[in-house]
PDB file of C-alpha atoms in Angstrom:
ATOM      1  CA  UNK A   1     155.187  53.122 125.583  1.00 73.00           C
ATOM      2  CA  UNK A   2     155.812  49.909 126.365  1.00 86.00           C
ATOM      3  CA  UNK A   3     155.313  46.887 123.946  1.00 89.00           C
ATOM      4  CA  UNK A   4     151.488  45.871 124.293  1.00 87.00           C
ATOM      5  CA  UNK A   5     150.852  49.249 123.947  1.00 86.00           C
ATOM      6  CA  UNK A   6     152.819  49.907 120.945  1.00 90.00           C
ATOM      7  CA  UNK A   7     151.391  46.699 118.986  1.00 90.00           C
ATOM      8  CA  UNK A   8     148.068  47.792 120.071  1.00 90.00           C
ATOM      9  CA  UNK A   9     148.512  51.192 118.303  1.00 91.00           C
ATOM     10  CA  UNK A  10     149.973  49.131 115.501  1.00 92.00           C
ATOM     11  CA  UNK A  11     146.907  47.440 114.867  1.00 93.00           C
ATOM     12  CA  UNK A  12     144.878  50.264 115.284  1.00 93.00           C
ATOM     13  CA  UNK A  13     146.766  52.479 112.540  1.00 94.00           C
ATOM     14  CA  UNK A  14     146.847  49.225 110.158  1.00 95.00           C
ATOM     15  CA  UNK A  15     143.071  49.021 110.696  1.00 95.00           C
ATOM     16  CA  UNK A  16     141.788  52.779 110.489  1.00 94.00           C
ATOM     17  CA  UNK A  17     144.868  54.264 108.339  1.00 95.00           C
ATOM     18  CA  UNK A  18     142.790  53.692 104.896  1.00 95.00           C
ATOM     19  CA  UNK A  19     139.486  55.480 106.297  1.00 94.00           C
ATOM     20  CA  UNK A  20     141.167  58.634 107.924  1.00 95.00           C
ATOM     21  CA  UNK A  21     142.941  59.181 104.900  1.00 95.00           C
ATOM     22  CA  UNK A  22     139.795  59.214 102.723  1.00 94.00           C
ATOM     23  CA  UNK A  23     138.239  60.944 105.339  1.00 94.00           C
ATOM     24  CA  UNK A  24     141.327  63.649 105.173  1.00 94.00           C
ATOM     25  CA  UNK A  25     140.914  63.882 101.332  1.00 93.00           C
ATOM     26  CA  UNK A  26     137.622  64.624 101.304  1.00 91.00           C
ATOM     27  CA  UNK A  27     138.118  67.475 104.294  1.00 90.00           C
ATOM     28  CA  UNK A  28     140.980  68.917 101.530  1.00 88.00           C
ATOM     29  CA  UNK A  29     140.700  67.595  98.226  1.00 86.00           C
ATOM     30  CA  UNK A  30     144.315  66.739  97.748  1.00 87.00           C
ATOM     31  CA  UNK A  31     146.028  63.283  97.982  1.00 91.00           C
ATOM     32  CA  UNK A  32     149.382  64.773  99.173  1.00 91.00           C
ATOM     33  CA  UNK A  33     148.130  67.138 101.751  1.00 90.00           C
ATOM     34  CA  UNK A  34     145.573  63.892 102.968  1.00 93.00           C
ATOM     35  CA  UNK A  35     148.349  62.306 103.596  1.00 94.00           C
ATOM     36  CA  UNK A  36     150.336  65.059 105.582  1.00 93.00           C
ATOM     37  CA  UNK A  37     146.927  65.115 107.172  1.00 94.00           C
ATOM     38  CA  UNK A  38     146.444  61.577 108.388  1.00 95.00           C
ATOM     39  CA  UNK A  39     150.142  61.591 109.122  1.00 95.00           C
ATOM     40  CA  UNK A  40     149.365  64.518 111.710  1.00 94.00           C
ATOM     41  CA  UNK A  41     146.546  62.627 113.222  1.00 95.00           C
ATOM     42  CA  UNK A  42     148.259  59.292 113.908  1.00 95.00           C
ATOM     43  CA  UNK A  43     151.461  61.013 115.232  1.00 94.00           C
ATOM     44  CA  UNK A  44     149.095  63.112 118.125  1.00 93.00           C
ATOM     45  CA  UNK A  45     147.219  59.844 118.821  1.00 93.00           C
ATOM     46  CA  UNK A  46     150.813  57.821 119.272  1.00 93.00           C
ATOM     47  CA  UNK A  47     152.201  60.747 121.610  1.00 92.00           C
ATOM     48  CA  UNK A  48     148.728  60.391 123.998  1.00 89.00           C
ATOM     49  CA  UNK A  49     147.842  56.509 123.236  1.00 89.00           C
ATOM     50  CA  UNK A  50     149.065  55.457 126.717  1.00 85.00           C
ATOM     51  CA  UNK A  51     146.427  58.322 128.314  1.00 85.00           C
ATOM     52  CA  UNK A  52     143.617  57.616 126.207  1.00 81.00           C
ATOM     53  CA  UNK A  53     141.439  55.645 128.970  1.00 76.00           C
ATOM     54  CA  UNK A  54     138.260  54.889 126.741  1.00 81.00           C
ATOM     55  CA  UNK A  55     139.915  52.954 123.424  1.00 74.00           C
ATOM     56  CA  UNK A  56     136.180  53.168 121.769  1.00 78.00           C
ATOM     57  CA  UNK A  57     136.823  56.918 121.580  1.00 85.00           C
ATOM     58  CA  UNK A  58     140.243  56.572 119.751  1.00 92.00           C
ATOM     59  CA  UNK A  59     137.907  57.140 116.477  1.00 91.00           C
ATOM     60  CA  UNK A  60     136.744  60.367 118.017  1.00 89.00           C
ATOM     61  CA  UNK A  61     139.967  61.512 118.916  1.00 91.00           C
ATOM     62  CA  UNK A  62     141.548  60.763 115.420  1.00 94.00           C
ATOM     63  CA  UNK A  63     138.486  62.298 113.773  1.00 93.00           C
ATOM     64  CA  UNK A  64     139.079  65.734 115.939  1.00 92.00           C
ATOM     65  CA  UNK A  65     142.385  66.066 115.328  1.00 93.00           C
ATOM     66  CA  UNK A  66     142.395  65.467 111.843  1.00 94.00           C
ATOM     67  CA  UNK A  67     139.485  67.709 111.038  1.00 92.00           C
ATOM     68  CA  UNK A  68     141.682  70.335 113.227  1.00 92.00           C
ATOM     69  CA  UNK A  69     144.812  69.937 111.173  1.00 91.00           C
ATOM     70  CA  UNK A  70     142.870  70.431 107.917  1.00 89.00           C
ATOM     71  CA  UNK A  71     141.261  73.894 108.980  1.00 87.00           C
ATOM     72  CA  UNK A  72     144.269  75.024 110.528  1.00 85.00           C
ATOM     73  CA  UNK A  73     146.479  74.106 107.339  1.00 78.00           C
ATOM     74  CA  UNK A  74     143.955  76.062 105.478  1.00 75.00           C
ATOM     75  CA  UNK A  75     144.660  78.752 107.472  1.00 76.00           C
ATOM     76  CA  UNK A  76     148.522  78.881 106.090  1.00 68.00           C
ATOM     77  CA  UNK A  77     148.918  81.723 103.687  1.00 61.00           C
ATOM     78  CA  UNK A  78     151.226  79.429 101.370  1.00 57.00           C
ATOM     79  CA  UNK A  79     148.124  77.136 101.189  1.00 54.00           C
ATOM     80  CA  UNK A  80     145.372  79.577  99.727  1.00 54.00           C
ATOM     81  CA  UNK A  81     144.601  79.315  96.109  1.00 57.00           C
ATOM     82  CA  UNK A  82     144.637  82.188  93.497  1.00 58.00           C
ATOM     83  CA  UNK A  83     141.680  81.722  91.131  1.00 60.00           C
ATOM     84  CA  UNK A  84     141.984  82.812  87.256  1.00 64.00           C
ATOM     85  CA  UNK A  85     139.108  83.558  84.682  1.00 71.00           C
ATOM     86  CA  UNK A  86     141.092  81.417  81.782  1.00 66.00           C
ATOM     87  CA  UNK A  87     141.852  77.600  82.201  1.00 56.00           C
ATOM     88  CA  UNK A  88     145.526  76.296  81.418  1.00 56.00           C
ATOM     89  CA  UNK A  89     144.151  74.313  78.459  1.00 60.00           C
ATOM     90  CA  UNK A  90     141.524  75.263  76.148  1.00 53.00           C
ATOM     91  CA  UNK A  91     137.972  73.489  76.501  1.00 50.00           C
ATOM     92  CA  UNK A  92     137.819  70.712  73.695  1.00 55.00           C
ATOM     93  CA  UNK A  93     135.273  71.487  70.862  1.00 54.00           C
ATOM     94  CA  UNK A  94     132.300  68.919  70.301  1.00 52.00           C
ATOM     95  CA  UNK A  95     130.101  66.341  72.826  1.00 45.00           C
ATOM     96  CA  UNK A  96     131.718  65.227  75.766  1.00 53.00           C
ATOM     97  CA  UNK A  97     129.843  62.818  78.596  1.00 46.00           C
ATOM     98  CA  UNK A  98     131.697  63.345  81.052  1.00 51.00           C
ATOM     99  CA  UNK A  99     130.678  66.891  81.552  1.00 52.00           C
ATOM    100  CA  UNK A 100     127.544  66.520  81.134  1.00 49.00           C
ATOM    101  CA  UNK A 101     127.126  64.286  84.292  1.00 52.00           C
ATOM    102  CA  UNK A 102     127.991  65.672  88.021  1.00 58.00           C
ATOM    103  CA  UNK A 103     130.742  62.956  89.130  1.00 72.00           C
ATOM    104  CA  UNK A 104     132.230  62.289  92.211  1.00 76.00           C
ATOM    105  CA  UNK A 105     135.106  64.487  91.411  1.00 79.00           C
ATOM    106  CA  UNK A 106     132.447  67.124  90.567  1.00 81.00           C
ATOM    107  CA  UNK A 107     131.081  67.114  94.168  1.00 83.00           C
ATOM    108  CA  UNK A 108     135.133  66.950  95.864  1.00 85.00           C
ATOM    109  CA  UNK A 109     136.085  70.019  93.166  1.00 85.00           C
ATOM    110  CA  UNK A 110     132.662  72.348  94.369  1.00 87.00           C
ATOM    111  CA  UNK A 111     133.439  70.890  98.065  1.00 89.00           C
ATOM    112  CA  UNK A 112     136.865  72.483  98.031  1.00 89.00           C
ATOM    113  CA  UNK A 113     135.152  75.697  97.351  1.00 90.00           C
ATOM    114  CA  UNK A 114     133.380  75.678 100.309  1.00 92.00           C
ATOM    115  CA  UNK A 115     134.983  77.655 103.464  1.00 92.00           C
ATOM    116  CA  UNK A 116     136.925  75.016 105.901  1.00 91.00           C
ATOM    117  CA  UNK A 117     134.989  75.099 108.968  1.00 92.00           C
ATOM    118  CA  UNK A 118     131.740  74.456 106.517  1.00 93.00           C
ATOM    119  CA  UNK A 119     133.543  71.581 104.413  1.00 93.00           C
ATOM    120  CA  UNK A 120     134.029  70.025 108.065  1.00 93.00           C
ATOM    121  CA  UNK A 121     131.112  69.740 109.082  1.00 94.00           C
ATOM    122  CA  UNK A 122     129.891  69.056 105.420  1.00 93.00           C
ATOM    123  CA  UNK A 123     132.224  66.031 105.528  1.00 92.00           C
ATOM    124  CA  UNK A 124     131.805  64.859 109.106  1.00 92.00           C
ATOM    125  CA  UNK A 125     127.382  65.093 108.370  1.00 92.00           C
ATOM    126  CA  UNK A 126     126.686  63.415 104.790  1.00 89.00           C
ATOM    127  CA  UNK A 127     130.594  61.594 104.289  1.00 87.00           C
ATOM    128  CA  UNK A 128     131.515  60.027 107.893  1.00 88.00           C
ATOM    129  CA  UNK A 129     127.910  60.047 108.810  1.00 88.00           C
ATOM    130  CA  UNK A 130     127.762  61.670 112.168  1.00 90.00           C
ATOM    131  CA  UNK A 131     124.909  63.215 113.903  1.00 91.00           C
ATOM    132  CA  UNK A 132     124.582  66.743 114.809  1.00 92.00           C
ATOM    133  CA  UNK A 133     125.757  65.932 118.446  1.00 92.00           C
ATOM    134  CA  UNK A 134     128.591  63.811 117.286  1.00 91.00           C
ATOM    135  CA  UNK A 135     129.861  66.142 114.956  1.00 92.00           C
ATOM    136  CA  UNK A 136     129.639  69.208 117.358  1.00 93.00           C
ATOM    137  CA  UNK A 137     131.679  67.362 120.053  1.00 91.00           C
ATOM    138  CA  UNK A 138     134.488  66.865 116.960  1.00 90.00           C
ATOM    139  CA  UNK A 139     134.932  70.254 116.226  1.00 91.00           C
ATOM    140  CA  UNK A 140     134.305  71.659 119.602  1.00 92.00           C
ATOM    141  CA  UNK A 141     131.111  74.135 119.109  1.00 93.00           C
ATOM    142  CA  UNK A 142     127.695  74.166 120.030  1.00 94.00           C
ATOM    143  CA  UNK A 143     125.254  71.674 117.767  1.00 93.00           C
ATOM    144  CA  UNK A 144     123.344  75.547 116.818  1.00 94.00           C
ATOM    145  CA  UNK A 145     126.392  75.906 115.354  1.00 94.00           C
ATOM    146  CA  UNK A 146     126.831  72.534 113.461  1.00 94.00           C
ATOM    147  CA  UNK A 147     123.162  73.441 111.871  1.00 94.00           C
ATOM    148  CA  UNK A 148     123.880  76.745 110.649  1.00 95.00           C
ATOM    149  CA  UNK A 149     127.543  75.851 109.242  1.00 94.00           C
ATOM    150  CA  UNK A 150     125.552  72.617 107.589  1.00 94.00           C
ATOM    151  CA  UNK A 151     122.821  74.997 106.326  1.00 94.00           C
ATOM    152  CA  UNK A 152     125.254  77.837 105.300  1.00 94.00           C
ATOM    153  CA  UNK A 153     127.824  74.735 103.371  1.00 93.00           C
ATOM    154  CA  UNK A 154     125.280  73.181 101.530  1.00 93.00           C
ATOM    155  CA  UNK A 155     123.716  76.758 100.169  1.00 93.00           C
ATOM    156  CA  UNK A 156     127.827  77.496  99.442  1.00 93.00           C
ATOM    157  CA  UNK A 157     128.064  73.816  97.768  1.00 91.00           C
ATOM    158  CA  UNK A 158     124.863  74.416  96.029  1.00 89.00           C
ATOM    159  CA  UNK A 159     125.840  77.603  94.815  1.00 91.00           C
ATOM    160  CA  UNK A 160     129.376  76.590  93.773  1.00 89.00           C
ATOM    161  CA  UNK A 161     127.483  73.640  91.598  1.00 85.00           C
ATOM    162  CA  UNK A 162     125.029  75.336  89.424  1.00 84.00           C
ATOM    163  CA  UNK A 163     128.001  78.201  88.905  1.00 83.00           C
ATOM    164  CA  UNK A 164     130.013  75.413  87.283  1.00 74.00           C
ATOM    165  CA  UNK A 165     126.968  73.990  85.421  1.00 72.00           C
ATOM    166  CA  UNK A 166     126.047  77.401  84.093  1.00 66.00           C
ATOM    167  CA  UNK A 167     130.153  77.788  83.243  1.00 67.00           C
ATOM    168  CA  UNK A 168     129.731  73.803  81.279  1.00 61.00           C
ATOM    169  CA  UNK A 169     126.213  75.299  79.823  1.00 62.00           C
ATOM    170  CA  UNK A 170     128.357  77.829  78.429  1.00 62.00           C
ATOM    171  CA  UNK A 171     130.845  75.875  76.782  1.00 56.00           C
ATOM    172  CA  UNK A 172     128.550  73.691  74.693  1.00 52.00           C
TER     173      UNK A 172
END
């Protein structure tokens, strides 16, 4: 690349590296592995910044390649989580706040519960705010497809949230 081109990706990244990493969070639920993620993303937009012809679809680009990264990484057998019926620490006896409001981390805890190709387009819809159309050019499948992984996410996030209100019913 030659110079203009390489301070023009330089702005770029300084600009957008803050929301893709949010963005890559919320697809994964882990700080670490957003980073890894948004690392992935910028390094495949560097290697084809010189052949990307339209620069207003750089955020398109970016947006596809991270949400591919994060379902393919889920895809890594050394990734997958084993779930256990007892909790490392014991639940603390007596009237706690805090779980008796859904929170933000709530919602990002239920959302990594949610299949990957659902938490996509769960995140691309209601986080990043993209239409049906937008977000079924992203991930590459029909927009009948975006509305039945949407429909099918949200029934798996609902579910997921009143299993872990029953489960803090329980404790009190």
């Amino acid at each position: 690349m030659n110079q203009r081109d390489e301070q023009e990706f330089a702005e770029y990244f300084a600009a957008k590296r803050d929301s893709v990493r949010r963005t890559a969070y919320m697809l994964c639920g882990d700080w670490h592995r957003a980073d890894d993620l948004a690392q992935t993303a910028f390094v495949a937009l560097h290697r084809r910044w010189k052949k990307i012809r339209e620069r207003a679809a750089t955020d398109a680009y970016v947006r596809k390649t991270l949400v591919r990264a994060a379902i393919d990484e889920s895809r890594r057998p050394w990734r997958r989580e084993w779930q256990t019926e007892e909790l490392p620490e014991p639940p603390q006896d007596g009237f706690d706040l805090g779980e008796q409001v859904v929170t933000r981390e709530d919602l990002l805890a239920a959302l990594r519960e949610v299949p990957p190709k659902q938490r996509a387009v769960l995140v691309l819809r209601f986080f990043e705010g993209l239409d049906v159309g937008a977000a079924a050019k992203v991930l590459g499948c029909s927009e009948g497809n975006v509305k039945s992984q949407t429909a099918r996410g949200l029934a798996n996030l609902r579910q997921v949230m009143e299993k872990e209100e029953v489960a803090r019913d329980g404790r009190e």
